[in-house]
Coordinates of C-alpha atoms in Angstrom, one line a residue:
M415 CA -1.5 -21.1 -8.3
R416 CA -2.4 -18.6 -11.0
F417 CA -1.0 -15.1 -11.8
V418 CA -3.3 -12.3 -12.8
I419 CA -2.0 -8.9 -13.8
Y420 CA -4.3 -5.9 -14.3
T421 CA -2.7 -3.4 -16.5
D422 CA -3.3 -1.0 -19.4
N423 CA -0.1 -2.2 -21.0
P424 CA 0.3 -6.0 -21.1
E425 CA 3.2 -5.9 -23.5
A426 CA 5.4 -4.2 -20.9
F427 CA 5.2 -7.3 -18.8
K428 CA 5.2 -9.9 -21.5
T429 CA 8.6 -8.8 -22.6
H430 CA 10.1 -9.6 -19.2
L431 CA 7.9 -12.6 -18.3
P432 CA 8.0 -14.7 -21.5
S433 CA 7.4 -18.2 -20.2
L434 CA 5.2 -17.7 -17.0
N435 CA 1.6 -18.6 -17.5
I436 CA 0.0 -15.2 -16.7
E437 CA -3.5 -14.0 -17.3
Y438 CA -3.5 -10.3 -18.4
V439 CA -6.6 -8.3 -17.8
L440 CA -6.7 -5.1 -19.8
L441 CA -7.7 -2.1 -17.8
T442 CA -9.9 -0.4 -20.4
E443 CA -11.5 3.0 -19.9
D444 CA -14.9 1.4 -19.6
L445 CA -13.7 -1.0 -16.9
E446 CA -12.0 1.8 -15.0
R447 CA -15.2 3.9 -15.1
Q448 CA -17.1 0.9 -13.7
F449 CA -14.6 0.7 -10.8
L450 CA -14.6 4.4 -10.1
K451 CA -18.4 4.5 -9.5
G452 CA -18.7 8.1 -10.8
T453 CA -15.8 9.4 -8.7
T454 CA -12.2 10.4 -9.4
F455 CA -10.8 8.3 -6.6
N456 CA -8.3 6.0 -8.3
H457 CA -7.9 3.6 -5.4
L458 CA -11.5 2.3 -6.1
K459 CA -9.8 0.5 -9.0
K460 CA -8.0 -1.6 -6.5
V461 CA -11.2 -2.6 -4.7
G462 CA -12.7 -3.3 -8.2
V463 CA -9.9 -5.6 -9.4
I464 CA -9.9 -7.6 -6.1
D465 CA -13.7 -8.0 -6.3
L466 CA -13.6 -8.9 -9.9
T467 CA -10.9 -11.6 -9.3
F468 CA -13.0 -13.1 -6.4
K469 CA -16.0 -13.2 -8.7
K470 CA -14.0 -14.7 -11.6
Y471 CA -12.5 -17.4 -9.4
P472 CA -15.0 -18.2 -6.6
N473 CA -13.8 -20.3 -3.7
E474 CA -10.2 -19.4 -4.4
H475 CA -7.9 -17.5 -2.0
L476 CA -6.5 -14.2 -3.1
F477 CA -3.0 -12.7 -2.7
F478 CA -2.8 -9.1 -4.0
V479 CA 0.2 -6.8 -4.2
D480 CA 0.4 -3.2 -5.4
T481 CA 2.6 -2.3 -8.4
D482 CA 4.9 -0.3 -6.1
T483 CA 5.8 -3.4 -4.1
F484 CA 8.6 -6.0 -4.3
F485 CA 9.3 -9.2 -2.4
I486 CA 12.2 -9.2 0.1
K487 CA 11.5 -12.7 1.3
N488 CA 9.9 -16.0 0.2
P489 CA 6.2 -15.5 0.7
S490 CA 5.6 -19.1 1.7
K491 CA 4.3 -18.1 5.2
I492 CA 1.4 -16.3 3.5
L493 CA 0.8 -18.8 0.7
N494 CA 0.5 -21.6 3.3
S495 CA -1.7 -19.6 5.7
F496 CA -5.0 -18.9 4.0
V497 CA -7.2 -19.5 7.0
K498 CA -10.8 -18.5 7.5
G499 CA -11.0 -15.6 10.0
K500 CA -7.4 -14.5 9.4
S501 CA -5.8 -12.2 6.8
F502 CA -2.5 -10.5 6.0
L503 CA -2.0 -6.8 5.3
H504 CA 1.3 -5.0 4.7
K505 CA 1.6 -3.4 8.1
R506 CA -0.3 -1.6 10.9
E507 CA 0.3 2.2 10.6
Y508 CA -1.7 4.2 13.1
R509 CA -4.6 4.3 15.5
L510 CA -7.5 6.4 14.0
G511 CA -7.5 8.6 17.2
D512 CA -3.9 9.6 16.4
A513 CA -4.4 10.2 12.7
I514 CA -5.1 13.9 13.1
S515 CA -1.7 14.6 14.7
E516 CA 0.0 12.1 12.3
F517 CA -1.2 14.0 9.2
A518 CA -0.9 17.5 10.7
V519 CA 2.8 17.2 10.0
F520 CA 2.0 17.3 6.3
N521 CA -0.7 20.0 6.6
Q522 CA -3.3 17.3 5.9
A523 CA -5.1 17.1 9.3
H524 CA -8.4 18.2 7.5
F525 CA -8.7 14.7 6.0
P526 CA -8.7 12.6 9.2
L527 CA -10.8 15.4 10.8
S528 CA -13.5 15.0 8.2
F529 CA -13.3 11.2 8.4
M530 CA -13.5 11.0 12.1
K531 CA -16.5 13.4 12.0
F532 CA -18.2 11.1 9.5
I533 CA -17.7 7.9 11.5
S534 CA -18.2 9.3 15.0
G535 CA -21.3 7.6 16.4
R536 CA -22.5 6.6 13.0
V537 CA -24.1 3.2 12.4
L538 CA -22.9 1.6 9.2
K539 CA -23.8 -1.6 7.5
M540 CA -21.5 -4.6 7.0
N541 CA -22.8 -7.9 5.7
N542 CA -26.4 -6.7 6.5
E543 CA -25.4 -6.1 10.2
T544 CA -24.9 -2.8 11.9
V545 CA -21.4 -1.8 12.9
K546 CA -19.6 1.2 14.4
F547 CA -16.0 2.3 14.0
D548 CA -14.1 4.6 16.4
E549 CA -10.8 6.2 17.4
N550 CA -9.5 2.9 18.8
D551 CA -9.6 1.1 15.4
Y552 CA -6.4 1.0 13.3
S553 CA -5.4 1.9 9.8
W554 CA -3.3 -0.8 8.1
N555 CA -1.3 -0.3 4.9
T556 CA -2.8 -2.3 2.0
G557 CA 0.2 -2.6 -0.3
L558 CA -0.3 -6.3 0.2
L559 CA -3.6 -8.2 1.0
A560 CA -3.9 -11.9 1.5
L561 CA -7.5 -12.9 1.8
N562 CA -9.3 -16.2 2.5
S563 CA -11.9 -17.0 -0.1
D564 CA -14.7 -16.4 2.5
F565 CA -13.8 -12.7 2.6
S566 CA -15.3 -12.3 -0.9
S567 CA -18.7 -11.9 0.7
Y568 CA -17.5 -8.7 2.3
M569 CA -16.2 -7.0 -0.9
E570 CA -19.5 -5.2 -1.5
D571 CA -19.1 -3.7 1.9
V572 CA -15.5 -2.7 1.3
A573 CA -16.5 -1.0 -2.0
D574 CA -19.5 0.8 -0.3
L575 CA -17.4 2.0 2.6
T576 CA -14.6 3.2 0.4
Y577 CA -17.1 5.2 -1.6
Q578 CA -18.7 6.7 1.6
F579 CA -15.4 7.4 3.3
Y580 CA -14.1 9.2 0.2
Q581 CA -17.3 11.2 -0.5
N582 CA -17.4 12.5 3.0
S583 CA -13.7 13.1 3.7
K584 CA -11.8 13.1 0.3
W585 CA -9.1 11.3 2.2
F586 CA -6.8 9.6 -0.2
V587 CA -6.5 6.5 2.0
S588 CA -10.2 5.8 2.0
E589 CA -9.8 2.4 0.3
Q590 CA -7.1 1.4 2.9
L591 CA -9.4 2.5 5.7
A592 CA -12.3 0.4 4.3
F593 CA -10.2 -2.8 4.0
S594 CA -8.6 -2.2 7.4
L595 CA -11.8 -1.6 9.3
V596 CA -13.8 -4.4 7.7
L597 CA -10.9 -6.9 8.1
Q598 CA -10.2 -6.1 11.7
K599 CA -13.9 -6.7 12.5
V600 CA -14.1 -10.1 10.9
T601 CA -10.5 -11.4 10.8
E602 CA -7.3 -11.4 12.8
I603 CA -4.9 -9.2 10.7
R604 CA -1.3 -10.3 10.5
P605 CA 1.5 -8.0 9.2
A606 CA 3.5 -9.0 6.1
N607 CA 6.2 -6.2 6.0
D608 CA 8.9 -8.9 6.5
V609 CA 7.8 -10.3 3.1
V610 CA 7.4 -7.3 0.9
F611 CA 8.7 -3.7 0.8
H612 CA 6.1 -1.2 -0.2
Y613 CA 7.2 2.3 -1.3
W614 CA 4.6 4.9 -2.2
G615 CA 6.3 8.3 -2.0
Q616 CA 6.7 10.2 -5.3
R617 CA 10.5 10.4 -4.8
Q618 CA 10.7 6.6 -4.4
K619 CA 8.5 6.0 -7.4
L620 CA 10.6 8.1 -9.6
F621 CA 13.8 6.4 -8.3
M622 CA 12.3 3.0 -9.0
D623 CA 11.2 3.9 -12.4
S624 CA 14.7 4.9 -13.2
Y625 CA 16.2 1.9 -11.5
L626 CA 14.0 -0.6 -13.4
D627 CA 14.6 1.1 -16.7
E628 CA 18.4 0.8 -16.1
L629 CA 18.0 -2.7 -14.9
F630 CA 16.2 -3.9 -18.0
T631 CA 18.4 -2.1 -20.5
S632 CA 21.8 -3.0 -19.0
N633 CA 23.8 -6.1 -18.3
N634 CA 21.5 -8.1 -20.5
F635 CA 19.0 -8.3 -17.7
N636 CA 15.8 -8.6 -19.7
N637 CA 14.1 -11.6 -18.1
L638 CA 12.5 -11.1 -14.6
E639 CA 12.2 -14.9 -14.3
S640 CA 15.9 -15.1 -13.6
G641 CA 15.3 -13.1 -10.5
I642 CA 17.3 -10.4 -8.7
T643 CA 19.9 -11.4 -6.1
N644 CA 19.0 -11.3 -2.4
L645 CA 21.9 -8.9 -1.8
A646 CA 20.6 -6.5 -4.5
L647 CA 17.1 -6.6 -2.9
K648 CA 18.5 -5.9 0.6
Q649 CA 20.5 -2.9 -0.8
L650 CA 17.4 -1.7 -2.6
E651 CA 15.2 -2.0 0.5
K652 CA 17.8 -0.1 2.6
M653 CA 18.2 2.6 0.0
L654 CA 14.4 3.2 -0.3
S655 CA 13.8 2.9 3.4
N656 CA 16.4 5.6 4.0
D657 CA 15.0 7.8 1.3
I658 CA 11.5 7.7 2.8
I659 CA 13.0 9.1 6.1
L660 CA 15.0 11.7 4.1
E661 CA 11.8 12.8 2.4
Q662 CA 10.1 13.2 5.8
I663 CA 13.1 15.3 6.9
N664 CA 12.7 17.5 3.8
I665 CA 8.9 17.9 4.5
A666 CA 9.6 18.8 8.1
L667 CA 12.1 21.5 7.1
Q668 CA 9.7 22.9 4.6
K669 CA 7.0 23.2 7.3
K670 CA 9.6 24.5 9.8
D671 CA 8.6 21.6 12.1
Y672 CA 11.9 21.3 13.8
P673 CA 10.9 18.7 16.5
Y674 CA 9.8 16.4 13.7
F675 CA 13.0 17.1 11.7
L676 CA 15.1 16.1 14.8
K677 CA 13.0 13.0 15.4
Q678 CA 13.4 11.8 11.8
S679 CA 17.1 12.7 11.7
L680 CA 17.7 10.7 14.8
K681 CA 15.8 7.8 13.4
I682 CA 17.9 7.6 10.2
I683 CA 21.1 8.0 12.1
L684 CA 20.3 5.2 14.5
K685 CA 19.5 3.0 11.5
N686 CA 22.8 3.9 9.8
P687 CA 25.2 5.0 12.6
L688 CA 28.4 4.3 10.7
T689 CA 27.2 5.5 7.2
T690 CA 28.9 8.8 6.6
S691 CA 26.9 9.4 3.4
I692 CA 23.7 9.6 5.6
Y693 CA 25.1 12.7 7.4
K694 CA 25.9 14.3 4.1
Q695 CA 22.3 13.5 2.8
I696 CA 20.8 15.2 5.9
Y697 CA 23.0 18.2 5.4
K698 CA 22.0 18.3 1.7
E699 CA 18.3 18.4 2.8
L700 CA 19.2 21.3 5.1
I701 CA 20.6 23.4 2.3

């Protein structure tokens, strides 16, 4: 097993991972420009680093995790399951036919509208064969990808579809859609949300930045190799999971979408029925 970290600041990791044998790949401006293919779509960098890793280590399986991801369980079920024709992604999120209503809550329906208009009835190329996608396909979250080495032959298609999807819709999940659509055509996708917790909201990112800063500067915790206790991870997972729902509540109130506000409020209360602080947090969002 090898560890590869793509970063513009290797020293930030070396400080906390002093003895692990890690290969650091410096994300230079030239390399990032190469990944971006003349666009400003940052998620093309993710496609680029996965493709580059496959090319650097041909015939090896690949397990990718986003920076805003942490493990909540031993990943042995993934590491022992690199099978041709199967893959892991973080979790299934929504049917493409439902995406317009899903994103309308955030005043972002124009993105899936443009995307669905682009793919509707369109014949696209995948591994030199024609393929069509439609409203019955699904979008999966790609905070984690576990890919058999054979999938490397499809990376050019993923990059090309990401580029086409973004150019024709400007949808910020275009990379996710490309991986999801290609993988569900050629593999059986399995969820891995029981192995990792992936947070992506701005509120959660700011919280985690602060949490990690405090963790590494207090209690002499300066070495990630010693690990974080399972209890601490469970508490962190619960805190972030609740905050994601509270953020949705806040957005619903800003948009005056009261049915969605009630739906999310009920969701968090059912998850935490005896936690009085949750009721206080809902009230705080209200005022």
